[in-house]
Short mmCIF file of C-alpha atoms in Angstrom, two decimals:
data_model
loop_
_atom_site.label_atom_id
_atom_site.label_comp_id
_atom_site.label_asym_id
_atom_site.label_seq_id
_atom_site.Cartn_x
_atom_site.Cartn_y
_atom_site.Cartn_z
CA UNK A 1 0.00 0.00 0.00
CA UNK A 2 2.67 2.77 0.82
CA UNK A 3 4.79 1.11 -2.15
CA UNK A 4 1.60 2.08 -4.36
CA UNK A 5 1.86 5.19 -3.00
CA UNK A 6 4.96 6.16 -3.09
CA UNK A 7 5.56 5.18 -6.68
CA UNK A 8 2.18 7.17 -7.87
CA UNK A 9 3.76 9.98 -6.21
CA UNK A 10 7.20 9.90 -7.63
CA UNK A 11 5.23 9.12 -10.78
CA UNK A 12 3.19 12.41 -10.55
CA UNK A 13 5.84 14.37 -9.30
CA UNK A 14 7.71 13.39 -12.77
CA UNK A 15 4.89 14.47 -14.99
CA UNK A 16 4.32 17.53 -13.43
CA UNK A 17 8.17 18.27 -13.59
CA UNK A 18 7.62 17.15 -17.63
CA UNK A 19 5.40 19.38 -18.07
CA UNK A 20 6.91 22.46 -16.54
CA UNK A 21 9.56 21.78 -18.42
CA UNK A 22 7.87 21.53 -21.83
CA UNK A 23 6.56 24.89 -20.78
CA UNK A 24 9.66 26.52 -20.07
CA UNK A 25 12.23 24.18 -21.67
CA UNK A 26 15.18 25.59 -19.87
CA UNK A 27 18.03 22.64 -19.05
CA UNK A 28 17.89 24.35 -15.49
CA UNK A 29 14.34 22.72 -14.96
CA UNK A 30 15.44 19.76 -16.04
CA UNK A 31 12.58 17.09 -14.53
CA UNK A 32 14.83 14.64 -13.21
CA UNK A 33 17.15 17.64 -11.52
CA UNK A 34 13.62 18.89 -9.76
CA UNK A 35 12.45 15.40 -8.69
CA UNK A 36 15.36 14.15 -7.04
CA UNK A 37 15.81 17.61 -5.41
CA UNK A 38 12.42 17.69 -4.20
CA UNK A 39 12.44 14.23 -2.99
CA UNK A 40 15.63 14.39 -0.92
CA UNK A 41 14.41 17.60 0.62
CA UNK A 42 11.55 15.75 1.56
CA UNK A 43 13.22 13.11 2.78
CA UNK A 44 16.05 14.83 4.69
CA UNK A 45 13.15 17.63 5.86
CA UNK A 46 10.25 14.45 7.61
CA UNK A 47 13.57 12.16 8.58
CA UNK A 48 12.45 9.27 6.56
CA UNK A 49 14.93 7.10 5.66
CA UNK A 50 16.58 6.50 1.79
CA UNK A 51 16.43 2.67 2.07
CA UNK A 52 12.48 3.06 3.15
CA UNK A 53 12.12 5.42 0.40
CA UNK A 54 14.06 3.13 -2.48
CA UNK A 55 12.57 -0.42 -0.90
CA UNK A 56 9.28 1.32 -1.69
CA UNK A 57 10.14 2.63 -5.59
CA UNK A 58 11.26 -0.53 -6.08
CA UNK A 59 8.56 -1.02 -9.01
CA UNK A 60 9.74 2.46 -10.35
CA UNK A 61 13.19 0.91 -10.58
CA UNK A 62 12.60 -2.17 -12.13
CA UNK A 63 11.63 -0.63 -15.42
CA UNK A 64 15.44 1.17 -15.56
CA UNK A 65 17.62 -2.21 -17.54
CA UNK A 66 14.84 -2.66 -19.87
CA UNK A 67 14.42 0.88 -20.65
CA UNK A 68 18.18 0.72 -21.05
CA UNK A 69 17.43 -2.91 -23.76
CA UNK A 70 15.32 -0.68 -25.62
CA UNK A 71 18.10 2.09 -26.51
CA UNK A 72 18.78 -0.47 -29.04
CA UNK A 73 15.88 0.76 -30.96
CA UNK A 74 16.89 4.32 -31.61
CA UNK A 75 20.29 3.14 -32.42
CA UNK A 76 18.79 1.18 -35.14
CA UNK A 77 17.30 3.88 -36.55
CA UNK A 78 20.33 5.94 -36.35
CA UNK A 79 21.75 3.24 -38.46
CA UNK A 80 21.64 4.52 -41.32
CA UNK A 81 23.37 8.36 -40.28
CA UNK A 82 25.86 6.57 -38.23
CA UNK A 83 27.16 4.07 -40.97
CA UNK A 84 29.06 6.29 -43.61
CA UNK A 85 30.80 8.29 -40.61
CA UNK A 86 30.77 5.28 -37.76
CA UNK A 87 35.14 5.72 -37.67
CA UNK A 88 34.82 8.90 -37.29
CA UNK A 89 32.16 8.72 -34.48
CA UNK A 90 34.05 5.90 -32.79
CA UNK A 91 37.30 8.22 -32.36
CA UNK A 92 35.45 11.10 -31.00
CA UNK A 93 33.58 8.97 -28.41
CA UNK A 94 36.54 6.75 -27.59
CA UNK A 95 38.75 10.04 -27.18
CA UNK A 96 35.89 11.75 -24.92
CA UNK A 97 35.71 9.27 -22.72
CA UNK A 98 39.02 8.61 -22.28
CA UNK A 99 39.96 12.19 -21.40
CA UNK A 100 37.16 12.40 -19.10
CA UNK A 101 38.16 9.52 -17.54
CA UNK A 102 42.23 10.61 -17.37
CA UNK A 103 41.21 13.92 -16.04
CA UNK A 104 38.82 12.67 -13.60
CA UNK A 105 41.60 10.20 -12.26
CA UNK A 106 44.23 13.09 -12.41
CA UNK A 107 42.24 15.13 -10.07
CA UNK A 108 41.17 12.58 -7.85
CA UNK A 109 44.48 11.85 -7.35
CA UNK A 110 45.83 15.35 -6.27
CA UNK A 111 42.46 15.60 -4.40
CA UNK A 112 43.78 12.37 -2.29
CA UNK A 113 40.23 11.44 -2.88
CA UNK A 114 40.00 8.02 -1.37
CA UNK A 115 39.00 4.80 -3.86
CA UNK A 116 35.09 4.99 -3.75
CA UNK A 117 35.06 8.26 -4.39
CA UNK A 118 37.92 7.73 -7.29
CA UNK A 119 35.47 4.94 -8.61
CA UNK A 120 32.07 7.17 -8.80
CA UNK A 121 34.24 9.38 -11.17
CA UNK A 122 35.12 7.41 -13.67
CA UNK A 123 32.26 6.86 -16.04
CA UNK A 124 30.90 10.31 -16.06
CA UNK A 125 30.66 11.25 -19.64
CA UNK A 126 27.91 9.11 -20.52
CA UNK A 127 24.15 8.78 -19.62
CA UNK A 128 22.85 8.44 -16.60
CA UNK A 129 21.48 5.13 -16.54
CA UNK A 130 25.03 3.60 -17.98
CA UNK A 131 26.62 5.34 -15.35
CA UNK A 132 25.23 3.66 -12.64
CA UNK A 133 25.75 0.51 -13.89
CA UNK A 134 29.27 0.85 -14.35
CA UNK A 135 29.93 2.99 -11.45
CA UNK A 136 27.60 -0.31 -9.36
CA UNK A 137 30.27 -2.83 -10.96
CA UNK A 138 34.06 -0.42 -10.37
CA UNK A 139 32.80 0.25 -6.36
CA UNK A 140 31.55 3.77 -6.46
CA UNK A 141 28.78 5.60 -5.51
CA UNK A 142 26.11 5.48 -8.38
CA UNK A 143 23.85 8.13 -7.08
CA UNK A 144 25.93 10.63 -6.98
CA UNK A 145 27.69 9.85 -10.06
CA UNK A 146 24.10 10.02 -11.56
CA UNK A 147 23.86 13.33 -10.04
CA UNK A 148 27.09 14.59 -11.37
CA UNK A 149 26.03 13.19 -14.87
CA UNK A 150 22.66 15.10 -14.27
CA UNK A 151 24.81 18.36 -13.10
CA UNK A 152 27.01 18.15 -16.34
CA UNK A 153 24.45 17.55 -18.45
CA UNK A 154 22.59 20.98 -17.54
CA UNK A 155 26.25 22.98 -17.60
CA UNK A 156 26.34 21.22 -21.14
CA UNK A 157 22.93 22.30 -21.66
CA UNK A 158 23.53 25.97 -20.75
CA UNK A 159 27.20 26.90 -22.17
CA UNK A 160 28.19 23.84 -24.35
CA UNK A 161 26.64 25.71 -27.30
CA UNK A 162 28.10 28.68 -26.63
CA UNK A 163 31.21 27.29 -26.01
CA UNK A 164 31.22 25.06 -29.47
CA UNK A 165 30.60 28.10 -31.05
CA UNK A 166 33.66 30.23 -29.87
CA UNK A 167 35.67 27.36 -30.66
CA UNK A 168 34.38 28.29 -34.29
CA UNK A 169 32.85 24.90 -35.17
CA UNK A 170 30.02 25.12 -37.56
CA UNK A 171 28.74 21.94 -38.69
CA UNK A 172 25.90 21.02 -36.65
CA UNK A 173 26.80 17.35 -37.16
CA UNK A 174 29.79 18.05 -35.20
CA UNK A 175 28.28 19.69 -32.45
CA UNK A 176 25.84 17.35 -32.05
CA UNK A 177 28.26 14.39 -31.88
CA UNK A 178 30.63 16.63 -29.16
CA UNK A 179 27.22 17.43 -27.03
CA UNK A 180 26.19 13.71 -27.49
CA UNK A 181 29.50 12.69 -25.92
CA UNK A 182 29.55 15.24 -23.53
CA UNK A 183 26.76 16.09 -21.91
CA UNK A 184 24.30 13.07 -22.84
CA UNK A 185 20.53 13.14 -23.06
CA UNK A 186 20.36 16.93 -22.19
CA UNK A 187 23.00 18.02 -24.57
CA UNK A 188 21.33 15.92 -27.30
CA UNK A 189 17.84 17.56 -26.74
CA UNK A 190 19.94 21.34 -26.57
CA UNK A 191 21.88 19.65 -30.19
CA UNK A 192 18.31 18.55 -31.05
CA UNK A 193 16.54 22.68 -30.55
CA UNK A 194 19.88 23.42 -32.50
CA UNK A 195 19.29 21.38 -35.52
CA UNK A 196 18.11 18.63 -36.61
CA UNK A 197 20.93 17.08 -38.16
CA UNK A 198 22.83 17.85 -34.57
CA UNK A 199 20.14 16.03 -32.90
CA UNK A 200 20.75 12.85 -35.00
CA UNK A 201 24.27 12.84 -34.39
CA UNK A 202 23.97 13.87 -30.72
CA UNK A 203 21.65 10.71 -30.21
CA UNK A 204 23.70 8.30 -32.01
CA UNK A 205 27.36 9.77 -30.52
CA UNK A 206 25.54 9.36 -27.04
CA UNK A 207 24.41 5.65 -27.57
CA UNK A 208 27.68 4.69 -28.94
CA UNK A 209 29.51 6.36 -25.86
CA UNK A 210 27.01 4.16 -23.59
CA UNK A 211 28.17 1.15 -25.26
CA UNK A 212 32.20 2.28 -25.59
CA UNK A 213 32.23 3.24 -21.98
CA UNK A 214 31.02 0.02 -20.38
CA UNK A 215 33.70 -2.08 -22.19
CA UNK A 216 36.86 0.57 -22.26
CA UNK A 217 36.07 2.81 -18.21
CA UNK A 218 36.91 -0.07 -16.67
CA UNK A 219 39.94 -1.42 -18.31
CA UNK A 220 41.31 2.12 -18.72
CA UNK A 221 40.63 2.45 -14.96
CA UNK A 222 42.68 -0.92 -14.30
CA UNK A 223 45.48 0.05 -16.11
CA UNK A 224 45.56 3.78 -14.66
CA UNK A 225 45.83 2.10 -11.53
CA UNK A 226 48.62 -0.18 -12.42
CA UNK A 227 50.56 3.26 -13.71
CA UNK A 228 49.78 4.92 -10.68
CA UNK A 229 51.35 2.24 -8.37
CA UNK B 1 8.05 -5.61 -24.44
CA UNK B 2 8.28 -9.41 -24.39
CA UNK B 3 11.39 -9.46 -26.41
CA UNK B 4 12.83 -6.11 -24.39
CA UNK B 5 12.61 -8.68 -21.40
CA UNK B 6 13.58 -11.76 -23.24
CA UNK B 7 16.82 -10.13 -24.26
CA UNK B 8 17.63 -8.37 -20.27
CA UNK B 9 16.91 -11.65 -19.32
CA UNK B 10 19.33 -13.79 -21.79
CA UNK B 11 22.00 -10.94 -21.13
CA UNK B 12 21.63 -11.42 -17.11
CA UNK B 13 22.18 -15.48 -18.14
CA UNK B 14 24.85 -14.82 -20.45
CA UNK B 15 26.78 -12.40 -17.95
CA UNK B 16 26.18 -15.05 -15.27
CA UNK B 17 27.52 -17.50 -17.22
CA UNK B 18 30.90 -15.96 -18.49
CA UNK B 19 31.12 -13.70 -15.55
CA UNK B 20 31.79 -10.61 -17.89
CA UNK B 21 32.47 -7.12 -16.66
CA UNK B 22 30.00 -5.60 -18.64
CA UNK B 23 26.61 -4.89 -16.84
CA UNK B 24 23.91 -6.86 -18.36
CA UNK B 25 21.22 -3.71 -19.93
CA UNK B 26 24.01 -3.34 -22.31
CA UNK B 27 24.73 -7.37 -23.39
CA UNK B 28 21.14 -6.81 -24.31
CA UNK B 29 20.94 -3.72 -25.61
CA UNK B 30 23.63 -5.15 -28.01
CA UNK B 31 21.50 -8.43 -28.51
CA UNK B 32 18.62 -6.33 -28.93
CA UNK B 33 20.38 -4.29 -31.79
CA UNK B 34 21.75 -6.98 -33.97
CA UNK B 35 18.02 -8.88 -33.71
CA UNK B 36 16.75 -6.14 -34.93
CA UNK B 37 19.43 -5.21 -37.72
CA UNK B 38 19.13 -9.24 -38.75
CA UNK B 39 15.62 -8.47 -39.24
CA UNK B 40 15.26 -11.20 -37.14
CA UNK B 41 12.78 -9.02 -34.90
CA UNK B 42 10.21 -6.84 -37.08
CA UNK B 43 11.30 -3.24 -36.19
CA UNK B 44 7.72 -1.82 -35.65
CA UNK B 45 7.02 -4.61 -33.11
CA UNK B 46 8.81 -2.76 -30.54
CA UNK B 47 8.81 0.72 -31.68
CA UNK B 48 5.87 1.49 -29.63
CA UNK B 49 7.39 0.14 -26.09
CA UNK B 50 10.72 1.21 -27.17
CA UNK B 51 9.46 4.80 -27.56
CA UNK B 52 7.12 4.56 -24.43
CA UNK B 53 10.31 3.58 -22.10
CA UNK B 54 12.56 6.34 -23.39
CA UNK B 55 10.74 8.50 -23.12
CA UNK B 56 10.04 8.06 -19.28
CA UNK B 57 13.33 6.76 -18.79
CA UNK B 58 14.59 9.79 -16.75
CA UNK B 59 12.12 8.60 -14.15
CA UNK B 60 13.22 5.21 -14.04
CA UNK B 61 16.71 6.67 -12.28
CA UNK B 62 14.77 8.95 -9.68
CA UNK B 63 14.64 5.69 -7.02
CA UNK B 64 18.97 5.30 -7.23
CA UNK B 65 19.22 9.35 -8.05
CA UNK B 66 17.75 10.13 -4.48
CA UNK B 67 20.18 7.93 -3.25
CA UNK B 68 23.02 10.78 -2.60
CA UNK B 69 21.39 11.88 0.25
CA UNK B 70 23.18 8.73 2.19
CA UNK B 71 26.84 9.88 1.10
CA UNK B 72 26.17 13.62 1.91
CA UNK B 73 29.12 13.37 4.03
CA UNK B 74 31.24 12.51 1.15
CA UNK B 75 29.86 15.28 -0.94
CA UNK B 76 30.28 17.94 1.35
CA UNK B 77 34.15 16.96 2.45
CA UNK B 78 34.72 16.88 -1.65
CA UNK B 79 33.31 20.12 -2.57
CA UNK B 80 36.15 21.67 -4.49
CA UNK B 81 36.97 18.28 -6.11
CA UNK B 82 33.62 17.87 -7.26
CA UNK B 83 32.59 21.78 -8.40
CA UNK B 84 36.19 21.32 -10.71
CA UNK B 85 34.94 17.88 -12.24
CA UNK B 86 31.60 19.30 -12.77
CA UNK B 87 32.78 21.98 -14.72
CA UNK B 88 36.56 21.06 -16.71
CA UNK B 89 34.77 17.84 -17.61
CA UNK B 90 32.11 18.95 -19.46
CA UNK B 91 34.09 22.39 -21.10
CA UNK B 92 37.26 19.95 -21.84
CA UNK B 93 35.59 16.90 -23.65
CA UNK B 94 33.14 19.07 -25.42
CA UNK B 95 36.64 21.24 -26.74
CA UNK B 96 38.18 17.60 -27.64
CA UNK B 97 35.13 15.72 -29.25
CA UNK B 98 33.98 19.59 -30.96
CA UNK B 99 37.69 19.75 -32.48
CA UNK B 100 37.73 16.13 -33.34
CA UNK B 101 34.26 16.16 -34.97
CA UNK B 102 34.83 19.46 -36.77
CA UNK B 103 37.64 17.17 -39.15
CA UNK B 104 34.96 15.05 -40.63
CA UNK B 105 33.49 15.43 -44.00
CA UNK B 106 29.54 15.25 -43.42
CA UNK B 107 27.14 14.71 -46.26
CA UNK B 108 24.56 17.57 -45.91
#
């Protein structure tokens, strides 16, 4: 009964949240952003507990690996703008994962940061449900990696056009594939309000940087290890 | 949504089995793909649940998202670390991948 409950509200709380932000589609009022603020401050506010709180959205949560399955059906219709430039795509996502992941260890280590926190930063330049799968299996944190992903996301939302377009690039296909690896699902949609063209290569780049970082974070975060000792 | 399932399911079975690294959504998500590019699975057969889980997807991660509010701790000690991150990240891959992307010749 309070599982029913607690799902309809995080369910309504969504849609509301959607709709808000169909209204004013600003990447600051991003839904998820709102939600999970408004949640936690609920939580934190009335003392109730996180594990009380997940146990019960349990239902909510099941639906996340086979809405994750089902990415495979945009990328098939991507297919067909992905094919004649798929080299070029897999370079771009392979190098912007790898320097996110280099930097992020870099800084961790002058930070001191100790290895769970190292761990949560590792996969942060893809989307947010890949994230916390990979940062489940290195050791991290995945909630707040998921809320850094969210967080970079919006900053991508906000400047990443701006800055794409001081760095004088003009083809929206490129933009869309540096957004795409970037900043994920809310740089594609800011790629996608660009052009559509951007949008199609933002949405494939993204997919393909789901897939790339599952099988490369984790062996380029054993073998920065191994350098590091 | 049957064969969304099927193909978590097989991928959970197949990670099991080989004990892989590689979380299981994405075994299937790659499963998924090549059933679908083999024609092997009629595309418009799952274009309707496909689209319907996307698009709420984002609310599928609000159970785990919440989450932080156990490690606050952590989050609070690693402020600086974490503000940096949150912004060279994003400005520094977006330079790379931008500059990168910018050298290929795109069909208009």
């Amino acid at each position: 009964m309070i599982s029913m409950l607690v799902c309809l509200f995080t369910i309504l709380l969504f849609i509301i949240a959607r709709k808000i932000h169909l209204t004013w589609p600003s990447p600051l009022l991003n839904p998820v952003l709102i939600c999970i603020a408004l949640i936690s401050v609920l939580l934190l506010i009335s003392g109730g507990s996180y594990d009380n709180y997940f146990q019960a959205s349990m239902p909510i949560d099941w639906f996340l690996e086979p809405a994750v399955v089902a990415l495979a059906y945009p990328l098939y219709q991507q297919y067909a703008y992905i094919k004649p430039v798929f080299m070029l795509l897999l370079v771009c996502t392979f190098a912007g994962i790898s320097c996110s992941t280099v930097i992020a260890y870099t800084l961790c280590t002058l930070f001191n940061a100790n290895d769970v926190l190292m761990s949560t930063m590792m996969a942060l330049s893809v989307t947010t449900p890949i994230t916390l799968l990979i940062t489940e299996s290195l050791g991290g944190m995945p909630s707040v990696a998921a809320a850094m992903v969210i967080l970079i996301g919006v900053f991508g939302g906000v400047f990443g056009m701006h800055i794409l377009t001081r760095l004088k690039i003009t083809q929206p296909q490129a933009k869309g594939i540096a957004l795409g690896v970037s900043c994920h699902a809310i740089g594609t949609a800011a790629a996608m309000e660009h052009h559509p063209l951007a949008g199609a290569f933002a949405s494939a780049a993204m997919i393909l940087s789901a897939l790339i970082s599952a099988f490369w974070v984790p062996v380029l975060f054993t073998i920065l290890n191994h350098l590091n000792t | 949504m049957l064969c969304i399932v099927v193909c978590l399911y097989s991928a959970k079975l197949l990670v099991a089995l080989t004990a892989l690294n590689i979380p299981a959504p994405l075994v299937g998500l790659v499963m998924l793909f090549i059933l679908l590019h083999w024609r092997i699975i009629k595309p418009q057969r799952l274009a309707h649940t496909s689209q319907f889980l996307i698009k709420y997807l984002p609310l599928f991660f609000i159970p785990v998202g919440v989450g932080f509010i156990s490690d606050l701790n952590t989050i609070t000690d690693n402020l600086l670390l974490i503000g940096l991150l949150l912004t060279l990240l994003p400005c520094l891959v977006l330079i790379l991948v931008g500059k990168l992307a910018s050298k290929g010749k795109y069909r208009d």
